[in-house]
């Protein structure tokens, strides 16, 4: 399996393949860029179809973290890690301690945190073997509420730009994926008066949101065809693609998933269709912002973290305005902003 000639390889500084026979650990750590500081990005556990799929995910996610941290104006570089396997079957203290030892070997070039299928408790086990983890209980804790809040503010910024108001009363939102962040997002949207249409492979997650927020459950594939105002992808990436774009009726795409565009060209396709896209790594930066405040010299402050997260609204407003002025897709404008910050510093 080649790495250097992969489309998603972007002069990554390190790509580390990790294994541990006793625990069954198979993991990949990708460090994309450390110009602004140590690489920081969560660890996700997923039952990838092939090892190559896992490598691709690690490469794409780590680059996204470089850009996310830069645009959020954090003194972090970008990295990401993936543990290969079914979270319901392979999780163990032995496995997470083995992964912690792998982090320790990188000597601080990469700090891990929670992500898909990884909890604060799992990170705490890693912490038994290394200090190169963030998002611990008793410090910054669970980042999900901050990611949800930032995503909610991003939807409001998109509405303000496109429609001249940010009133969510009566706005129809299709939420794809109902994990911890999406649940928090649905809560904000419901309380603001939005009408929710939701889907997830986990029927219990769907039932919970239906009961708690008066949402309407729809099929996994049906979510793309709904006559809604906002499509909020909150599961895994690449759901904005050649197959789904012709089906979308929403005029705003704004959700908390990573790598929402299957390919860069899809950003321009949706712009030409009149769909306003909130770039994923800008709108979903609330969690990493909160994690940053765990490292603040004066100690963690939820108030300072929340104020920083509220800046996502202003950053997206700037990106939307530049996109309109330059007639260029929002994701490219976000990339340009990130590169400007990486080049010139915070």
Short mmCIF file of C-alpha atoms in Angstrom, two decimals:
data_model
loop_
_atom_site.label_atom_id
_atom_site.label_comp_id
_atom_site.label_asym_id
_atom_site.label_seq_id
_atom_site.Cartn_x
_atom_site.Cartn_y
_atom_site.Cartn_z
CA UNK A 1 0.00 0.00 0.00
CA UNK A 2 1.61 3.25 -1.16
CA UNK A 3 1.30 6.38 0.97
CA UNK A 4 3.44 9.08 -0.61
CA UNK A 5 1.57 9.01 -3.92
CA UNK A 6 -1.92 8.97 -2.41
CA UNK A 7 -4.15 11.87 -3.42
CA UNK A 8 -4.70 12.73 0.25
CA UNK A 9 -1.01 12.76 1.16
CA UNK A 10 -0.12 16.44 1.59
CA UNK A 11 3.51 16.50 2.67
CA UNK A 12 2.54 14.99 6.00
CA UNK A 13 5.41 15.13 8.47
CA UNK A 14 4.76 11.67 9.87
CA UNK A 15 2.50 8.71 9.19
CA UNK A 16 2.97 6.10 11.89
CA UNK A 17 1.59 2.55 11.74
CA UNK A 18 1.11 1.08 15.22
CA UNK A 19 0.46 -2.48 16.36
CA UNK A 20 0.48 -4.43 19.60
CA UNK A 21 0.13 -8.20 19.54
CA UNK A 22 -1.14 -8.67 23.10
CA UNK A 23 -3.99 -6.14 22.89
CA UNK A 24 -4.72 -6.50 19.18
CA UNK A 25 -4.10 -2.81 18.58
CA UNK A 26 -3.89 -1.73 14.96
CA UNK A 27 -3.72 2.04 14.58
CA UNK A 28 -2.48 4.82 12.34
CA UNK A 29 -1.27 8.21 13.55
CA UNK A 30 -0.93 10.99 10.96
CA UNK A 31 0.92 14.20 11.81
CA UNK A 32 0.25 16.71 9.05
CA UNK A 33 1.87 19.98 10.12
CA UNK A 34 3.41 21.37 13.31
CA UNK A 35 4.32 24.92 12.22
CA UNK A 36 1.93 26.59 14.66
CA UNK A 37 2.54 24.12 17.48
CA UNK A 38 2.26 20.42 18.37
CA UNK A 39 -0.20 18.47 16.26
CA UNK A 40 -3.52 18.03 18.05
CA UNK A 41 -6.49 16.01 16.88
CA UNK A 42 -8.75 13.30 18.18
CA UNK A 43 -8.54 9.53 17.88
CA UNK A 44 -11.41 7.69 16.27
CA UNK A 45 -12.19 3.98 16.30
CA UNK A 46 -13.81 2.56 13.20
CA UNK A 47 -14.24 -0.81 11.54
CA UNK A 48 -12.70 0.18 8.21
CA UNK A 49 -13.31 -2.09 5.24
CA UNK A 50 -9.63 -1.97 4.27
CA UNK A 51 -6.39 -0.69 5.77
CA UNK A 52 -6.17 1.71 2.85
CA UNK A 53 -9.49 3.27 3.87
CA UNK A 54 -8.05 3.83 7.34
CA UNK A 55 -4.95 5.51 5.92
CA UNK A 56 -7.06 7.76 3.70
CA UNK A 57 -9.22 8.77 6.66
CA UNK A 58 -6.18 9.54 8.83
CA UNK A 59 -4.55 11.61 6.09
CA UNK A 60 -7.67 13.63 5.32
CA UNK A 61 -8.60 14.18 8.94
CA UNK A 62 -5.11 15.25 10.01
CA UNK A 63 -4.87 17.84 7.22
CA UNK A 64 -8.32 19.06 8.22
CA UNK A 65 -7.07 19.52 11.79
CA UNK A 66 -4.16 21.67 10.59
CA UNK A 67 -6.62 23.97 8.83
CA UNK A 68 -9.19 23.78 11.64
CA UNK A 69 -6.70 24.76 14.33
CA UNK A 70 -5.30 27.58 12.20
CA UNK A 71 -8.68 29.11 11.34
CA UNK A 72 -9.73 28.78 14.99
CA UNK A 73 -6.51 30.67 15.80
CA UNK A 74 -5.12 28.03 18.10
CA UNK A 75 -1.39 27.43 18.67
CA UNK A 76 -1.72 23.85 17.44
CA UNK A 77 -0.69 21.97 14.36
CA UNK A 78 -2.79 19.23 12.84
CA UNK A 79 -2.82 15.51 13.47
CA UNK A 80 -5.27 12.64 13.77
CA UNK A 81 -5.27 8.99 14.72
CA UNK A 82 -7.47 6.03 13.91
CA UNK A 83 -7.78 2.70 15.68
CA UNK A 84 -9.01 -0.03 13.36
CA UNK A 85 -11.81 -2.24 14.63
CA UNK A 86 -15.37 -2.48 15.90
CA UNK A 87 -15.70 -0.39 19.04
CA UNK A 88 -18.34 -2.76 20.43
CA UNK A 89 -15.95 -5.70 20.19
CA UNK A 90 -12.32 -4.65 20.69
CA UNK A 91 -12.31 -1.95 23.37
CA UNK A 92 -10.20 -2.87 26.40
CA UNK A 93 -7.92 -1.22 28.93
CA UNK A 94 -5.03 -3.19 27.46
CA UNK A 95 -5.70 -1.77 24.00
CA UNK A 96 -5.93 1.87 25.11
CA UNK A 97 -2.83 1.55 27.27
CA UNK A 98 -0.99 0.14 24.25
CA UNK A 99 -2.14 3.11 22.19
CA UNK A 100 -1.02 5.44 24.97
CA UNK A 101 2.46 3.94 24.76
CA UNK A 102 2.49 4.63 21.03
CA UNK A 103 1.61 8.27 21.72
CA UNK A 104 4.42 8.46 24.27
CA UNK A 105 6.93 7.35 21.61
CA UNK A 106 6.10 10.46 19.56
CA UNK A 107 7.42 12.63 22.42
CA UNK A 108 4.79 15.35 22.15
CA UNK A 109 4.72 15.93 18.40
CA UNK A 110 1.08 14.74 18.55
CA UNK A 111 -1.58 15.03 21.27
CA UNK A 112 -4.68 12.88 21.00
CA UNK A 113 -8.22 13.39 22.30
CA UNK A 114 -11.65 11.81 21.87
CA UNK A 115 -13.41 11.42 18.53
CA UNK A 116 -15.86 8.97 16.97
CA UNK A 117 -16.37 5.92 19.24
CA UNK A 118 -13.75 7.17 21.72
CA UNK A 119 -14.89 8.51 25.08
CA UNK A 120 -13.29 10.60 27.80
CA UNK A 121 -12.96 7.37 29.81
CA UNK A 122 -10.96 5.81 26.96
CA UNK A 123 -8.66 8.85 26.85
CA UNK A 124 -8.20 8.57 30.62
CA UNK A 125 -6.87 5.03 30.12
CA UNK A 126 -4.39 6.30 27.51
CA UNK A 127 -3.35 8.90 30.08
CA UNK A 128 -2.06 6.09 32.32
CA UNK A 129 0.76 5.62 29.79
CA UNK A 130 1.25 9.15 28.45
CA UNK A 131 0.58 12.79 29.16
CA UNK A 132 0.13 13.51 25.44
CA UNK A 133 -3.66 13.46 25.60
CA UNK A 134 -6.24 16.23 26.01
CA UNK A 135 -9.94 16.39 26.81
CA UNK A 136 -9.74 14.77 30.21
CA UNK A 137 -12.54 14.78 32.77
CA UNK A 138 -11.81 17.27 35.51
CA UNK A 139 -10.07 19.52 32.99
CA UNK A 140 -11.80 20.53 29.76
CA UNK A 141 -13.88 17.34 29.77
CA UNK A 142 -16.33 16.36 27.05
CA UNK A 143 -15.89 18.68 24.02
CA UNK A 144 -19.19 17.65 22.39
CA UNK A 145 -21.36 20.46 23.83
CA UNK A 146 -18.94 23.07 22.51
CA UNK A 147 -18.86 21.49 19.05
CA UNK A 148 -22.66 21.42 19.04
CA UNK A 149 -22.89 25.07 20.10
CA UNK A 150 -20.41 26.19 17.45
CA UNK A 151 -22.30 24.27 14.76
CA UNK A 152 -25.56 25.88 15.88
CA UNK A 153 -23.98 29.34 15.62
CA UNK A 154 -22.66 28.41 12.18
CA UNK A 155 -26.16 27.59 10.98
CA UNK A 156 -27.32 30.98 12.26
CA UNK A 157 -24.45 32.71 10.44
CA UNK A 158 -25.41 30.94 7.20
CA UNK A 159 -29.03 31.98 7.58
CA UNK A 160 -28.01 35.56 8.27
CA UNK A 161 -25.83 35.70 5.16
CA UNK A 162 -28.27 33.99 2.84
CA UNK A 163 -31.61 35.31 4.09
CA UNK A 164 -30.76 38.40 6.08
CA UNK A 165 -31.98 36.96 9.38
CA UNK A 166 -31.01 34.25 11.83
CA UNK A 167 -34.45 33.36 13.15
CA UNK A 168 -34.74 29.57 13.23
CA UNK A 169 -38.48 29.50 13.95
CA UNK A 170 -40.04 27.31 11.28
CA UNK A 171 -36.71 26.56 9.59
CA UNK A 172 -36.59 22.92 8.50
CA UNK A 173 -33.33 21.10 9.23
CA UNK A 174 -32.38 17.58 8.10
CA UNK A 175 -29.86 16.15 10.57
CA UNK A 176 -27.91 13.12 9.38
CA UNK A 177 -26.30 11.21 12.23
CA UNK A 178 -27.29 11.53 15.89
CA UNK A 179 -24.18 11.09 17.98
CA UNK A 180 -23.35 13.18 21.04
CA UNK A 181 -22.60 16.36 19.08
CA UNK A 182 -25.65 16.04 16.85
CA UNK A 183 -27.88 15.46 19.87
CA UNK A 184 -26.65 18.72 21.36
CA UNK A 185 -27.16 20.48 18.03
CA UNK A 186 -30.73 19.17 17.82
CA UNK A 187 -31.38 20.51 21.32
CA UNK A 188 -30.21 24.00 20.32
CA UNK A 189 -32.21 23.90 17.08
CA UNK A 190 -35.37 22.66 18.79
CA UNK A 191 -35.17 25.32 21.48
CA UNK A 192 -34.75 27.95 18.75
CA UNK A 193 -37.94 26.77 17.01
CA UNK A 194 -36.55 24.72 14.13
CA UNK A 195 -38.40 21.72 12.69
CA UNK A 196 -36.18 18.63 12.72
CA UNK A 197 -35.96 15.64 10.38
CA UNK A 198 -33.44 13.08 11.59
CA UNK A 199 -31.81 9.79 10.67
CA UNK A 200 -29.17 7.42 12.03
CA UNK A 201 -28.27 3.75 11.77
CA UNK A 202 -28.81 3.59 15.55
CA UNK A 203 -32.57 3.29 16.08
CA UNK A 204 -32.30 4.15 19.78
CA UNK A 205 -30.53 7.41 18.95
CA UNK A 206 -33.32 8.29 16.52
CA UNK A 207 -36.03 7.44 19.03
CA UNK A 208 -34.37 9.61 21.68
CA UNK A 209 -34.26 12.70 19.45
CA UNK A 210 -37.81 12.09 18.20
CA UNK A 211 -39.07 11.91 21.79
CA UNK A 212 -36.97 14.75 23.20
CA UNK A 213 -37.27 17.27 20.39
CA UNK A 214 -40.42 16.34 18.48
CA UNK A 215 -38.33 15.40 15.46
CA UNK A 216 -39.53 13.38 12.48
CA UNK A 217 -37.60 10.19 11.76
CA UNK A 218 -36.73 9.44 8.13
CA UNK A 219 -34.83 6.70 6.33
CA UNK A 220 -31.05 6.69 5.96
CA UNK A 221 -31.27 7.36 2.22
CA UNK A 222 -34.40 9.52 2.36
CA UNK A 223 -32.57 12.33 4.19
CA UNK A 224 -31.14 13.71 0.92
CA UNK A 225 -34.51 14.16 -0.78
CA UNK A 226 -36.29 16.20 1.87
CA UNK A 227 -37.67 19.64 1.10
CA UNK A 228 -35.76 21.40 3.89
CA UNK A 229 -33.83 24.63 4.39
CA UNK A 230 -30.69 23.15 5.94
CA UNK A 231 -28.92 19.83 5.43
CA UNK A 232 -26.76 19.13 8.49
CA UNK A 233 -24.37 16.21 7.92
CA UNK A 234 -23.28 15.00 11.34
CA UNK A 235 -22.08 11.45 10.66
CA UNK A 236 -19.04 10.33 8.69
CA UNK A 237 -17.71 12.29 5.72
CA UNK A 238 -18.15 12.49 1.95
CA UNK A 239 -21.96 12.66 1.95
CA UNK A 240 -21.88 15.66 -0.41
CA UNK A 241 -21.02 13.87 -3.64
CA UNK A 242 -22.03 13.26 -7.24
CA UNK A 243 -24.92 11.04 -6.20
CA UNK A 244 -26.40 13.19 -3.44
CA UNK A 245 -25.93 16.74 -4.78
CA UNK A 246 -28.63 16.44 -7.49
CA UNK A 247 -31.07 15.26 -4.81
CA UNK A 248 -30.51 18.02 -2.26
CA UNK A 249 -33.22 20.67 -1.97
CA UNK A 250 -31.62 22.45 0.99
CA UNK A 251 -30.01 25.82 0.26
CA UNK A 252 -27.61 25.57 3.21
CA UNK A 253 -25.22 22.74 4.11
CA UNK A 254 -24.01 23.17 7.68
CA UNK A 255 -23.22 20.29 10.02
CA UNK A 256 -20.60 18.92 12.38
CA UNK A 257 -19.23 16.03 10.28
CA UNK A 258 -15.64 16.11 9.04
CA UNK A 259 -14.74 16.00 5.33
CA UNK A 260 -18.30 16.58 4.15
CA UNK A 261 -17.29 17.12 0.52
CA UNK A 262 -16.34 13.88 -1.21
CA UNK A 263 -13.99 15.86 -3.46
CA UNK A 264 -12.92 19.49 -3.57
CA UNK A 265 -14.76 20.04 -6.86
CA UNK A 266 -18.07 19.39 -5.12
CA UNK A 267 -17.70 22.68 -3.28
CA UNK A 268 -17.86 24.59 -6.55
CA UNK A 269 -20.73 22.46 -7.83
CA UNK A 270 -22.91 23.29 -4.85
CA UNK A 271 -21.94 26.97 -5.01
CA UNK A 272 -23.13 27.11 -8.61
CA UNK A 273 -26.40 25.51 -7.46
CA UNK A 274 -26.90 28.33 -4.98
CA UNK A 275 -26.20 26.19 -1.92
CA UNK A 276 -24.26 27.96 0.86
CA UNK A 277 -21.73 25.62 2.45
CA UNK A 278 -20.30 26.21 5.93
CA UNK A 279 -16.83 24.60 5.64
CA UNK A 280 -16.70 21.65 8.00
CA UNK A 281 -13.49 22.36 9.85
CA UNK A 282 -14.60 25.94 10.53
CA UNK A 283 -18.10 25.21 11.82
CA UNK A 284 -17.14 22.17 13.92
CA UNK A 285 -14.11 23.68 15.68
CA UNK A 286 -15.88 24.18 19.03
CA UNK A 287 -14.54 20.97 20.51
CA UNK A 288 -10.88 21.61 19.75
CA UNK A 289 -11.27 25.19 20.96
CA UNK A 290 -12.52 23.86 24.28
CA UNK A 291 -9.66 21.37 24.46
CA UNK A 292 -7.18 24.21 23.93
CA UNK A 293 -8.33 25.93 27.12
CA UNK A 294 -7.22 22.85 29.03
CA UNK A 295 -3.66 23.95 28.19
CA UNK A 296 -4.14 27.63 29.09
CA UNK A 297 -1.55 28.86 31.64
CA UNK A 298 -4.29 30.33 33.84
CA UNK A 299 -6.20 27.05 33.88
CA UNK A 300 -9.35 25.85 32.15
CA UNK A 301 -12.24 28.28 31.83
CA UNK A 302 -15.56 27.26 30.28
CA UNK A 303 -16.45 30.94 29.98
CA UNK A 304 -13.31 31.77 27.99
CA UNK A 305 -13.83 28.69 25.85
CA UNK A 306 -17.44 29.60 25.07
CA UNK A 307 -16.46 33.15 24.10
CA UNK A 308 -13.83 31.77 21.72
CA UNK A 309 -16.36 29.33 20.22
CA UNK A 310 -18.71 32.24 19.55
CA UNK A 311 -16.04 33.58 17.19
CA UNK A 312 -17.00 30.79 14.76
CA UNK A 313 -19.99 32.94 13.77
CA UNK A 314 -17.71 35.84 12.82
CA UNK A 315 -15.21 33.64 10.98
CA UNK A 316 -17.95 32.09 8.85
CA UNK A 317 -19.43 35.52 8.18
CA UNK A 318 -16.03 36.60 6.84
CA UNK A 319 -15.70 33.46 4.70
CA UNK A 320 -19.20 33.85 3.25
CA UNK A 321 -18.52 37.49 2.35
CA UNK A 322 -15.18 36.70 0.70
CA UNK A 323 -16.74 33.82 -1.20
CA UNK A 324 -19.44 36.07 -2.60
CA UNK A 325 -17.00 38.86 -3.47
CA UNK A 326 -14.48 36.58 -5.15
CA UNK A 327 -17.05 34.20 -6.66
CA UNK A 328 -15.18 31.26 -5.22
CA UNK A 329 -16.48 28.35 -3.17
CA UNK A 330 -16.46 28.76 0.59
CA UNK A 331 -14.23 25.76 1.24
CA UNK A 332 -11.49 27.24 -0.93
CA UNK A 333 -11.80 30.58 0.84
CA UNK A 334 -11.48 28.76 4.18
CA UNK A 335 -8.37 26.95 2.93
CA UNK A 336 -6.84 30.26 1.82
CA UNK A 337 -7.56 31.79 5.23
CA UNK A 338 -5.96 28.80 6.97
CA UNK A 339 -2.85 28.97 4.80
CA UNK A 340 -2.53 32.71 5.40
CA UNK A 341 -2.57 32.11 9.16
CA UNK A 342 -0.12 29.18 8.95
CA UNK A 343 2.26 31.28 6.83
CA UNK A 344 2.02 34.51 8.83
CA UNK A 345 1.40 33.09 12.30
CA UNK A 346 -1.37 33.70 14.78
#
